[in-house]
Tab-separated table of N, CA, C and O in Angstrom:
chain	number	residue	atom	x	y	z
A	1	UNK	N	190.974	-133.966	69.831
A	1	UNK	CA	189.917	-134.807	69.260
A	1	UNK	C	190.530	-136.050	68.866
A	1	UNK	O	191.494	-136.356	68.568
A	2	UNK	N	189.479	-136.962	68.813
A	2	UNK	CA	189.838	-138.367	68.568
A	2	UNK	C	189.863	-138.836	67.108
A	2	UNK	O	189.319	-137.795	66.402
A	3	UNK	N	190.593	-139.910	66.662
A	3	UNK	CA	190.347	-140.335	65.272
A	3	UNK	C	189.604	-141.530	65.307
A	3	UNK	O	190.078	-142.584	66.065
A	4	UNK	N	188.610	-141.388	64.375
A	4	UNK	CA	187.788	-142.725	64.210
A	4	UNK	C	188.120	-143.359	62.920
A	4	UNK	O	187.905	-142.417	61.743
A	5	UNK	N	188.242	-144.592	62.727
A	5	UNK	CA	188.592	-145.149	61.669
A	5	UNK	C	187.219	-145.874	61.063
A	5	UNK	O	186.567	-146.850	61.971
A	6	UNK	N	186.890	-145.769	59.941
A	6	UNK	CA	185.422	-146.374	59.257
A	6	UNK	C	185.580	-146.739	58.059
A	6	UNK	O	186.615	-146.458	57.401
A	7	UNK	N	184.565	-147.750	57.613
A	7	UNK	CA	184.528	-148.029	56.349
A	7	UNK	C	183.221	-147.711	55.689
A	7	UNK	O	182.227	-147.336	56.448
A	8	UNK	N	183.338	-147.564	54.495
A	8	UNK	CA	182.036	-147.144	53.717
A	8	UNK	C	180.676	-147.800	54.098
A	8	UNK	O	180.609	-149.048	54.342
A	9	UNK	N	179.727	-147.059	54.239
A	9	UNK	CA	178.477	-147.657	54.546
A	9	UNK	C	177.718	-147.822	53.383
A	9	UNK	O	176.978	-146.885	52.995
A	10	UNK	N	177.721	-148.997	52.675
A	10	UNK	CA	177.051	-149.271	51.375
A	10	UNK	C	175.968	-150.062	51.442
A	10	UNK	O	175.200	-150.495	50.489
A	11	UNK	N	175.843	-150.941	52.561
A	11	UNK	CA	175.016	-151.904	52.759
A	11	UNK	C	173.617	-151.528	52.896
A	11	UNK	O	173.329	-150.590	53.359
A	12	UNK	N	172.522	-152.469	52.309
A	12	UNK	CA	171.059	-152.062	52.525
A	12	UNK	C	170.745	-152.173	54.004
A	12	UNK	O	171.478	-153.171	54.805
A	13	UNK	N	169.633	-151.472	54.458
A	13	UNK	CA	169.330	-151.484	55.982
A	13	UNK	C	168.004	-152.234	56.073
A	13	UNK	O	167.151	-151.681	55.170
A	14	UNK	N	167.812	-153.058	56.825
A	14	UNK	CA	166.709	-153.762	57.009
A	14	UNK	C	165.666	-152.642	57.698
A	14	UNK	O	165.952	-151.832	58.519
A	15	UNK	N	164.435	-152.703	57.364
A	15	UNK	CA	163.419	-151.609	57.614
A	15	UNK	C	163.265	-151.581	59.089
A	15	UNK	O	163.179	-150.499	59.913
A	16	UNK	N	163.459	-152.807	59.801
A	16	UNK	CA	163.309	-152.808	61.314
A	16	UNK	C	164.308	-152.129	62.084
A	16	UNK	O	164.297	-151.639	63.279
A	17	UNK	N	165.430	-151.648	61.328
A	17	UNK	CA	166.667	-150.959	61.927
A	17	UNK	C	166.402	-149.309	61.792
A	17	UNK	O	167.190	-148.609	62.500
A	18	UNK	N	165.284	-148.779	61.198
A	18	UNK	CA	165.143	-147.487	61.292
A	18	UNK	C	164.677	-147.036	62.486
A	18	UNK	O	163.894	-147.682	63.001
A	19	UNK	N	164.931	-145.696	62.620
A	19	UNK	CA	164.416	-144.982	63.936
A	19	UNK	C	163.944	-143.618	63.505
A	19	UNK	O	164.428	-143.057	62.475
A	20	UNK	N	163.186	-142.931	64.519
A	20	UNK	CA	162.827	-141.740	64.233
A	20	UNK	C	163.795	-140.649	63.905
A	20	UNK	O	165.247	-140.779	64.432
A	21	UNK	N	163.752	-139.908	62.843
A	21	UNK	CA	164.842	-138.992	62.371
A	21	UNK	C	165.739	-139.345	61.048
A	21	UNK	O	166.317	-138.873	60.533
A	22	UNK	N	165.618	-140.891	60.968
A	22	UNK	CA	166.346	-141.533	59.773
A	22	UNK	C	165.784	-141.063	58.545
A	22	UNK	O	164.547	-140.860	58.487
A	23	UNK	N	166.504	-140.981	57.659
A	23	UNK	CA	166.036	-140.623	56.107
A	23	UNK	C	166.502	-141.863	55.372
A	23	UNK	O	167.600	-142.318	55.230
A	24	UNK	N	165.553	-142.287	54.287
A	24	UNK	CA	165.995	-143.318	53.627
A	24	UNK	C	165.004	-143.293	52.312
A	24	UNK	O	164.255	-142.349	51.928
A	25	UNK	N	165.654	-144.141	51.320
A	25	UNK	CA	164.702	-144.343	49.989
A	25	UNK	C	164.632	-145.798	49.606
A	25	UNK	O	165.369	-146.569	50.146
A	26	UNK	N	163.547	-146.098	49.001
A	26	UNK	CA	163.426	-147.300	48.468
A	26	UNK	C	164.350	-147.631	47.298
A	26	UNK	O	164.434	-146.812	46.346
A	27	UNK	N	164.673	-148.760	47.220
A	27	UNK	CA	165.669	-149.292	46.053
A	27	UNK	C	164.929	-148.780	44.706
A	27	UNK	O	165.841	-148.386	43.799
A	28	UNK	N	163.693	-148.977	44.557
A	28	UNK	CA	163.075	-148.660	43.367
A	28	UNK	C	162.926	-147.057	43.072
A	28	UNK	O	162.492	-146.878	41.866
A	29	UNK	N	163.104	-146.416	44.200
A	29	UNK	CA	162.774	-144.818	44.128
A	29	UNK	C	164.088	-144.431	44.865
A	29	UNK	O	163.853	-143.711	45.874
A	30	UNK	N	165.182	-144.523	44.334
A	30	UNK	CA	166.351	-144.097	45.122
A	30	UNK	C	166.662	-142.541	45.216
A	30	UNK	O	167.434	-142.008	46.134
A	31	UNK	N	165.917	-141.576	44.370
A	31	UNK	CA	165.787	-140.239	44.592
A	31	UNK	C	164.704	-139.649	45.545
A	31	UNK	O	164.935	-138.434	45.791
A	32	UNK	N	163.615	-140.471	45.966
A	32	UNK	CA	162.740	-140.083	46.892
A	32	UNK	C	163.044	-140.193	48.219
A	32	UNK	O	162.967	-141.278	48.745
A	33	UNK	N	163.725	-139.170	48.979
A	33	UNK	CA	163.961	-139.088	50.201
A	33	UNK	C	162.753	-139.240	51.200
A	33	UNK	O	161.877	-138.337	51.127
A	34	UNK	N	162.702	-140.329	52.082
A	34	UNK	CA	161.480	-140.319	53.294
A	34	UNK	C	162.249	-140.206	54.556
A	34	UNK	O	163.024	-140.790	54.827
A	35	UNK	N	161.546	-139.354	55.328
A	35	UNK	CA	162.049	-138.957	56.742
A	35	UNK	C	161.094	-139.831	57.666
A	35	UNK	O	159.941	-139.587	57.741
A	36	UNK	N	161.591	-140.734	58.646
A	36	UNK	CA	160.924	-141.469	59.565
A	36	UNK	C	160.573	-140.520	60.998
A	36	UNK	O	161.428	-139.963	61.277
A	37	UNK	N	159.189	-140.352	61.044
A	37	UNK	CA	158.948	-139.691	62.194
A	37	UNK	C	158.603	-140.669	63.534
A	37	UNK	O	158.693	-140.422	64.393
A	38	UNK	N	158.143	-141.828	63.264
A	38	UNK	CA	157.791	-142.894	64.130
A	38	UNK	C	157.953	-144.235	63.775
A	38	UNK	O	157.632	-144.375	62.544
A	39	UNK	N	158.175	-145.308	64.495
A	39	UNK	CA	158.285	-146.550	64.012
A	39	UNK	C	157.557	-147.335	64.923
A	39	UNK	O	157.240	-147.145	66.184
A	40	UNK	N	157.183	-148.606	64.514
A	40	UNK	CA	156.470	-149.659	65.334
A	40	UNK	C	156.608	-150.962	64.662
A	40	UNK	O	156.836	-151.148	63.640
A	41	UNK	N	156.049	-151.866	65.465
A	41	UNK	CA	156.257	-153.401	65.016
A	41	UNK	C	154.912	-154.056	64.947
A	41	UNK	O	154.466	-153.810	66.291
A	42	UNK	N	154.605	-155.009	64.246
A	42	UNK	CA	153.508	-155.845	64.539
A	42	UNK	C	153.957	-157.253	64.206
A	42	UNK	O	154.312	-157.469	62.958
A	43	UNK	N	153.904	-158.265	64.841
A	43	UNK	CA	154.084	-159.624	64.656
A	43	UNK	C	152.972	-160.204	64.116
A	43	UNK	O	151.734	-160.359	64.763
A	44	UNK	N	153.010	-160.533	62.846
A	44	UNK	CA	151.893	-161.526	62.173
A	44	UNK	C	151.952	-162.789	62.324
A	44	UNK	O	150.952	-163.333	62.526
A	45	UNK	N	153.142	-163.326	62.463
A	45	UNK	CA	153.439	-164.751	62.678
A	45	UNK	C	154.853	-164.901	63.121
A	45	UNK	O	155.646	-163.915	62.950
A	46	UNK	N	155.267	-166.109	63.430
A	46	UNK	CA	156.811	-166.306	63.933
A	46	UNK	C	157.719	-165.883	62.729
A	46	UNK	O	158.651	-165.565	63.150
A	47	UNK	N	157.321	-165.973	61.519
A	47	UNK	CA	158.148	-165.676	60.409
A	47	UNK	C	157.975	-164.428	60.131
A	47	UNK	O	158.979	-163.758	59.281
A	48	UNK	N	156.928	-163.535	60.376
A	48	UNK	CA	156.627	-162.300	59.673
A	48	UNK	C	156.427	-161.323	60.689
A	48	UNK	O	155.487	-161.450	61.488
A	49	UNK	N	157.306	-160.120	60.824
A	49	UNK	CA	156.994	-158.878	61.557
A	49	UNK	C	156.977	-157.814	60.645
A	49	UNK	O	157.917	-157.721	59.832
A	50	UNK	N	155.981	-157.049	60.703
A	50	UNK	CA	155.605	-155.874	59.965
A	50	UNK	C	156.488	-154.586	60.593
A	50	UNK	O	156.026	-154.672	61.801
A	51	UNK	N	157.130	-153.923	60.065
A	51	UNK	CA	157.384	-152.665	60.503
A	51	UNK	C	156.664	-151.289	59.886
A	51	UNK	O	156.371	-151.360	58.893
A	52	UNK	N	156.058	-150.706	60.894
A	52	UNK	CA	155.079	-149.681	60.696
A	52	UNK	C	155.885	-148.288	60.697
A	52	UNK	O	156.560	-147.857	61.844
A	53	UNK	N	155.977	-147.746	59.503
A	53	UNK	CA	156.745	-146.330	59.514
A	53	UNK	C	155.786	-145.104	59.327
A	53	UNK	O	154.941	-145.101	58.415
A	54	UNK	N	155.832	-144.172	60.214
A	54	UNK	CA	155.096	-142.899	60.041
A	54	UNK	C	156.257	-141.916	59.423
A	54	UNK	O	157.069	-141.728	60.025
A	55	UNK	N	155.786	-141.450	58.264
A	55	UNK	CA	156.654	-140.708	57.253
A	55	UNK	C	156.263	-139.256	57.287
A	55	UNK	O	155.053	-139.051	57.055
A	56	UNK	N	157.218	-138.280	57.250
A	56	UNK	CA	156.810	-137.065	57.043
A	56	UNK	C	156.291	-136.753	55.514
A	56	UNK	O	156.913	-137.414	54.637
A	57	UNK	N	155.160	-136.085	55.306
A	57	UNK	CA	154.492	-135.711	54.213
A	57	UNK	C	153.546	-136.974	53.663
A	57	UNK	O	152.872	-136.896	52.667
A	58	UNK	N	153.365	-138.014	54.536
A	58	UNK	CA	152.410	-139.094	54.097
A	58	UNK	C	151.231	-139.111	54.887
A	58	UNK	O	151.396	-138.969	56.168
A	59	UNK	N	150.083	-139.311	54.387
A	59	UNK	CA	148.893	-139.380	55.179
A	59	UNK	C	148.744	-140.299	56.181
A	59	UNK	O	148.141	-139.908	57.410
A	60	UNK	N	149.265	-141.436	55.855
A	60	UNK	CA	149.142	-142.740	56.880
A	60	UNK	C	150.505	-143.306	57.088
A	60	UNK	O	151.434	-143.079	56.328
A	61	UNK	N	150.363	-144.162	58.007
A	61	UNK	CA	151.588	-145.031	58.123
A	61	UNK	C	151.656	-145.892	57.139
A	61	UNK	O	150.824	-146.401	56.430
A	62	UNK	N	153.121	-146.420	56.875
A	62	UNK	CA	153.244	-147.368	55.769
A	62	UNK	C	153.972	-148.385	56.384
A	62	UNK	O	154.699	-148.464	57.442
A	63	UNK	N	153.440	-149.917	56.083
A	63	UNK	CA	153.806	-151.162	56.742
A	63	UNK	C	154.681	-151.875	55.795
A	63	UNK	O	154.087	-151.916	54.591
A	64	UNK	N	155.667	-152.377	56.132
A	64	UNK	CA	156.457	-153.343	55.201
A	64	UNK	C	157.186	-154.402	56.208
A	64	UNK	O	157.380	-154.315	57.319
A	65	UNK	N	157.607	-155.555	55.490
A	65	UNK	CA	158.173	-156.541	56.303
A	65	UNK	C	159.325	-155.921	56.862
A	65	UNK	O	160.145	-155.093	56.360
A	66	UNK	N	159.808	-156.230	58.186
A	66	UNK	CA	160.932	-155.831	58.838
A	66	UNK	C	162.106	-156.106	58.080
A	66	UNK	O	163.050	-155.337	58.333
A	67	UNK	N	162.251	-157.131	57.410
A	67	UNK	CA	163.303	-157.459	56.645
A	67	UNK	C	163.503	-156.903	55.272
A	67	UNK	O	164.465	-157.052	54.570
A	68	UNK	N	162.629	-156.098	55.024
A	68	UNK	CA	162.632	-155.475	53.817
A	68	UNK	C	163.965	-154.649	53.706
A	68	UNK	O	163.904	-153.781	54.770
A	69	UNK	N	164.777	-154.443	52.528
A	69	UNK	CA	165.794	-153.458	52.621
A	69	UNK	C	165.592	-152.261	51.985
A	69	UNK	O	164.832	-152.057	50.984
A	70	UNK	N	166.081	-151.178	52.647
A	70	UNK	CA	166.173	-149.750	52.166
A	70	UNK	C	167.263	-149.088	52.076
A	70	UNK	O	168.264	-149.913	52.721
A	71	UNK	N	167.513	-148.135	51.439
A	71	UNK	CA	168.757	-147.202	51.234
A	71	UNK	C	168.708	-146.262	52.516
A	71	UNK	O	168.240	-145.302	52.117
A	72	UNK	N	169.658	-146.373	53.231
A	72	UNK	CA	169.763	-145.308	54.202
A	72	UNK	C	170.424	-144.022	53.636
A	72	UNK	O	171.557	-144.086	53.029
A	73	UNK	N	169.921	-142.834	53.846
A	73	UNK	CA	170.411	-141.719	53.417
A	73	UNK	C	170.955	-140.853	54.643
A	73	UNK	O	171.916	-139.987	54.435
A	74	UNK	N	170.510	-141.051	55.667
A	74	UNK	CA	170.835	-140.404	57.114
A	74	UNK	C	170.435	-141.332	57.964
A	74	UNK	O	169.209	-141.802	58.296
A	75	UNK	N	171.309	-141.633	58.895
A	75	UNK	CA	171.208	-142.780	60.174
A	75	UNK	C	172.213	-142.130	61.021
A	75	UNK	O	173.206	-142.833	61.193
A	76	UNK	N	171.850	-141.290	61.791
A	76	UNK	CA	172.629	-140.822	62.922
A	76	UNK	C	172.643	-141.999	64.162
A	76	UNK	O	171.725	-142.325	64.579
A	77	UNK	N	173.760	-142.393	64.633
A	77	UNK	CA	173.907	-143.344	65.693
A	77	UNK	C	174.958	-142.961	66.603
A	77	UNK	O	176.004	-142.471	66.141
A	78	UNK	N	174.681	-143.001	67.848
A	78	UNK	CA	175.896	-142.955	68.838
A	78	UNK	C	176.505	-144.460	69.118
A	78	UNK	O	175.583	-145.252	69.499
A	79	UNK	N	177.635	-144.612	68.972
A	79	UNK	CA	178.359	-145.871	69.217
A	79	UNK	C	179.593	-145.620	70.258
A	79	UNK	O	180.202	-144.478	70.465
A	80	UNK	N	179.634	-146.530	70.858
A	80	UNK	CA	180.862	-146.476	72.047
A	80	UNK	C	182.005	-147.464	71.410
A	80	UNK	O	181.836	-148.410	71.082
A	81	UNK	N	183.204	-146.824	71.265
A	81	UNK	CA	184.326	-147.316	70.731
A	81	UNK	C	185.336	-147.192	71.889
A	81	UNK	O	185.322	-146.319	72.708
A	82	UNK	N	186.298	-148.256	71.873
A	82	UNK	CA	187.455	-148.119	72.785
A	82	UNK	C	188.778	-147.820	71.992
A	82	UNK	O	188.876	-148.519	70.986
A	83	UNK	N	189.476	-147.060	72.722
A	83	UNK	CA	190.593	-146.767	72.219
A	83	UNK	C	191.830	-147.637	71.866
A	83	UNK	O	191.713	-148.653	72.688
A	84	UNK	N	192.154	-147.968	70.550
A	84	UNK	CA	193.217	-149.301	70.361
A	84	UNK	C	194.430	-149.188	71.354
A	84	UNK	O	194.952	-150.186	71.494
A	85	UNK	N	194.574	-148.130	71.870
A	85	UNK	CA	196.037	-147.975	72.568
A	85	UNK	C	195.950	-148.061	73.986
A	85	UNK	O	196.565	-148.706	74.852
A	86	UNK	N	194.612	-147.446	74.608
A	86	UNK	CA	194.673	-147.491	76.032
A	86	UNK	C	193.283	-148.084	76.584
A	86	UNK	O	193.293	-148.250	77.545
A	87	UNK	N	192.576	-148.377	75.679
A	87	UNK	CA	191.115	-149.096	75.977
A	87	UNK	C	190.095	-148.141	76.523
A	87	UNK	O	188.825	-148.603	76.921
A	88	UNK	N	190.338	-146.743	76.708
A	88	UNK	CA	189.405	-146.045	77.163
A	88	UNK	C	188.229	-145.857	76.313
A	88	UNK	O	188.222	-145.653	74.987
A	89	UNK	N	186.925	-146.071	76.833
A	89	UNK	CA	185.705	-145.742	76.062
A	89	UNK	C	185.237	-144.506	75.683
A	89	UNK	O	185.415	-143.720	76.579
A	90	UNK	N	184.798	-144.404	74.466
A	90	UNK	CA	184.453	-143.026	74.145
A	90	UNK	C	183.167	-143.117	73.263
A	90	UNK	O	183.166	-143.786	72.272
A	91	UNK	N	182.078	-142.095	73.496
A	91	UNK	CA	181.008	-142.110	72.719
A	91	UNK	C	181.177	-141.283	71.469
A	91	UNK	O	181.613	-140.283	71.578
A	92	UNK	N	180.943	-141.822	70.151
A	92	UNK	CA	181.029	-140.952	69.055
A	92	UNK	C	179.745	-140.988	68.264
A	92	UNK	O	179.150	-142.093	68.170
A	93	UNK	N	179.205	-139.786	67.815
A	93	UNK	CA	177.973	-139.824	66.979
A	93	UNK	C	178.408	-139.807	65.461
A	93	UNK	O	179.405	-138.856	65.317
A	94	UNK	N	178.026	-140.723	64.674
A	94	UNK	CA	178.384	-140.819	63.422
A	94	UNK	C	176.988	-140.684	62.548
A	94	UNK	O	175.892	-141.476	62.989
A	95	UNK	N	176.812	-140.131	61.407
A	95	UNK	CA	175.947	-140.550	60.197
A	95	UNK	C	176.388	-141.511	59.491
A	95	UNK	O	177.308	-141.260	58.659
A	96	UNK	N	175.909	-142.765	59.545
A	96	UNK	CA	176.358	-143.922	58.995
A	96	UNK	C	176.728	-143.461	57.387
A	96	UNK	O	177.841	-144.101	56.991
A	97	UNK	N	175.559	-143.382	56.792
A	97	UNK	CA	175.926	-143.181	55.134
A	97	UNK	C	176.841	-142.292	54.776
A	97	UNK	O	177.484	-142.334	53.844
A	98	UNK	N	177.053	-141.018	55.699
A	98	UNK	CA	178.047	-139.996	55.366
A	98	UNK	C	179.560	-140.144	56.094
A	98	UNK	O	180.357	-140.031	55.399
A	99	UNK	N	179.533	-140.829	57.186
A	99	UNK	CA	180.797	-141.122	57.913
A	99	UNK	C	181.440	-142.297	57.623
A	99	UNK	O	182.461	-142.505	57.769
A	100	UNK	N	180.396	-143.295	57.489
A	100	UNK	CA	180.860	-144.687	57.416
A	100	UNK	C	180.625	-145.495	58.708
A	100	UNK	O	180.237	-144.893	59.573
A	101	UNK	N	180.741	-146.775	58.513
A	101	UNK	CA	180.526	-147.593	59.875
A	101	UNK	C	181.904	-147.620	60.684
A	101	UNK	O	183.030	-147.768	60.082
A	102	UNK	N	181.771	-147.429	61.924
A	102	UNK	CA	182.994	-147.465	62.716
A	102	UNK	C	183.686	-148.725	62.949
A	102	UNK	O	183.116	-149.823	63.058
A	103	UNK	N	184.979	-148.624	62.976
A	103	UNK	CA	185.963	-149.929	63.020
A	103	UNK	C	186.554	-149.560	64.222
A	103	UNK	O	186.617	-150.584	65.109
A	104	UNK	N	187.360	-148.630	64.453
A	104	UNK	CA	188.216	-148.416	65.641
A	104	UNK	C	188.420	-146.836	65.768
A	104	UNK	O	188.055	-146.113	65.072
A	105	UNK	N	189.005	-146.687	67.150
A	105	UNK	CA	189.307	-145.242	67.401
A	105	UNK	C	190.702	-145.196	68.383
A	105	UNK	O	191.051	-146.074	68.880
A	106	UNK	N	191.261	-143.956	68.035
A	106	UNK	CA	192.423	-143.717	68.789
A	106	UNK	C	192.002	-142.368	69.705
A	106	UNK	O	191.850	-141.444	68.894
A	107	UNK	N	192.243	-142.151	70.818
A	107	UNK	CA	191.587	-141.214	71.673
A	107	UNK	C	192.638	-140.173	71.439
A	107	UNK	O	193.629	-140.163	71.119
A	108	UNK	N	192.219	-138.733	71.942
A	108	UNK	CA	192.923	-137.602	71.691
A	108	UNK	C	194.171	-137.729	72.554
A	108	UNK	O	195.163	-137.018	72.151
A	109	UNK	N	194.140	-138.484	73.418
A	109	UNK	CA	195.646	-138.714	74.182
A	109	UNK	C	196.551	-139.338	73.495
A	109	UNK	O	197.707	-139.116	73.884
A	110	UNK	N	196.386	-140.189	72.448
A	110	UNK	CA	197.454	-140.904	71.536
A	110	UNK	C	197.228	-140.338	70.152
A	110	UNK	O	198.084	-140.914	69.478
A	111	UNK	N	196.566	-139.449	69.701
A	111	UNK	CA	196.477	-138.985	68.369
A	111	UNK	C	197.421	-137.805	68.137
A	111	UNK	O	197.182	-136.656	68.778
A	112	UNK	N	198.465	-138.173	67.374
A	112	UNK	CA	199.506	-137.051	67.306
A	112	UNK	C	199.044	-135.792	66.381
A	112	UNK	O	199.626	-134.736	66.665
A	113	UNK	N	197.795	-135.920	65.826
A	113	UNK	CA	197.353	-134.612	64.942
A	113	UNK	C	196.302	-133.844	66.015
A	113	UNK	O	195.966	-132.765	65.619
A	114	UNK	N	195.888	-134.395	67.037
A	114	UNK	CA	195.212	-133.699	68.005
A	114	UNK	C	195.975	-132.445	68.680
A	114	UNK	O	197.198	-132.619	68.963
A	115	UNK	N	194.985	-131.497	68.938
A	115	UNK	CA	195.565	-130.147	69.660
A	115	UNK	C	195.983	-130.591	71.119
A	115	UNK	O	195.287	-131.493	71.678
A	116	UNK	N	197.000	-130.134	71.716
A	116	UNK	CA	197.307	-130.522	73.037
A	116	UNK	C	196.119	-130.062	74.033
A	116	UNK	O	195.692	-128.914	73.706
A	117	UNK	N	196.063	-130.744	75.069
A	117	UNK	CA	194.973	-130.241	76.007
A	117	UNK	C	195.405	-129.024	76.816
A	117	UNK	O	196.621	-129.005	77.165
A	118	UNK	N	194.571	-128.083	76.908
A	118	UNK	CA	194.999	-126.817	77.606
A	118	UNK	C	194.927	-126.981	79.267
A	118	UNK	O	194.440	-127.718	79.922
């Protein structure tokens, strides 16, 4: 098992970064969790792109500026990290608000706490 080093994920997320399956809350309603079912974008002008979110439990889609910030509650992403010691690439799945943003990785070949390979 590899060791992933992360830092706390506390930053606001722009709406255009949301994907289906993500769960978020608006800053003005931090206890109302909203689950994204689908996303889309509409360019209104060179300066304004609207992100359209289809949300579980809502009758219609919600549109907001793509740069509008929300608070991620669940945001699972697969990231590729390279071992600090040997450079081997490894895909790791992290729920960013829960696990944090990835910084680095030490693969199982170099992690002294990992179980030996059978």
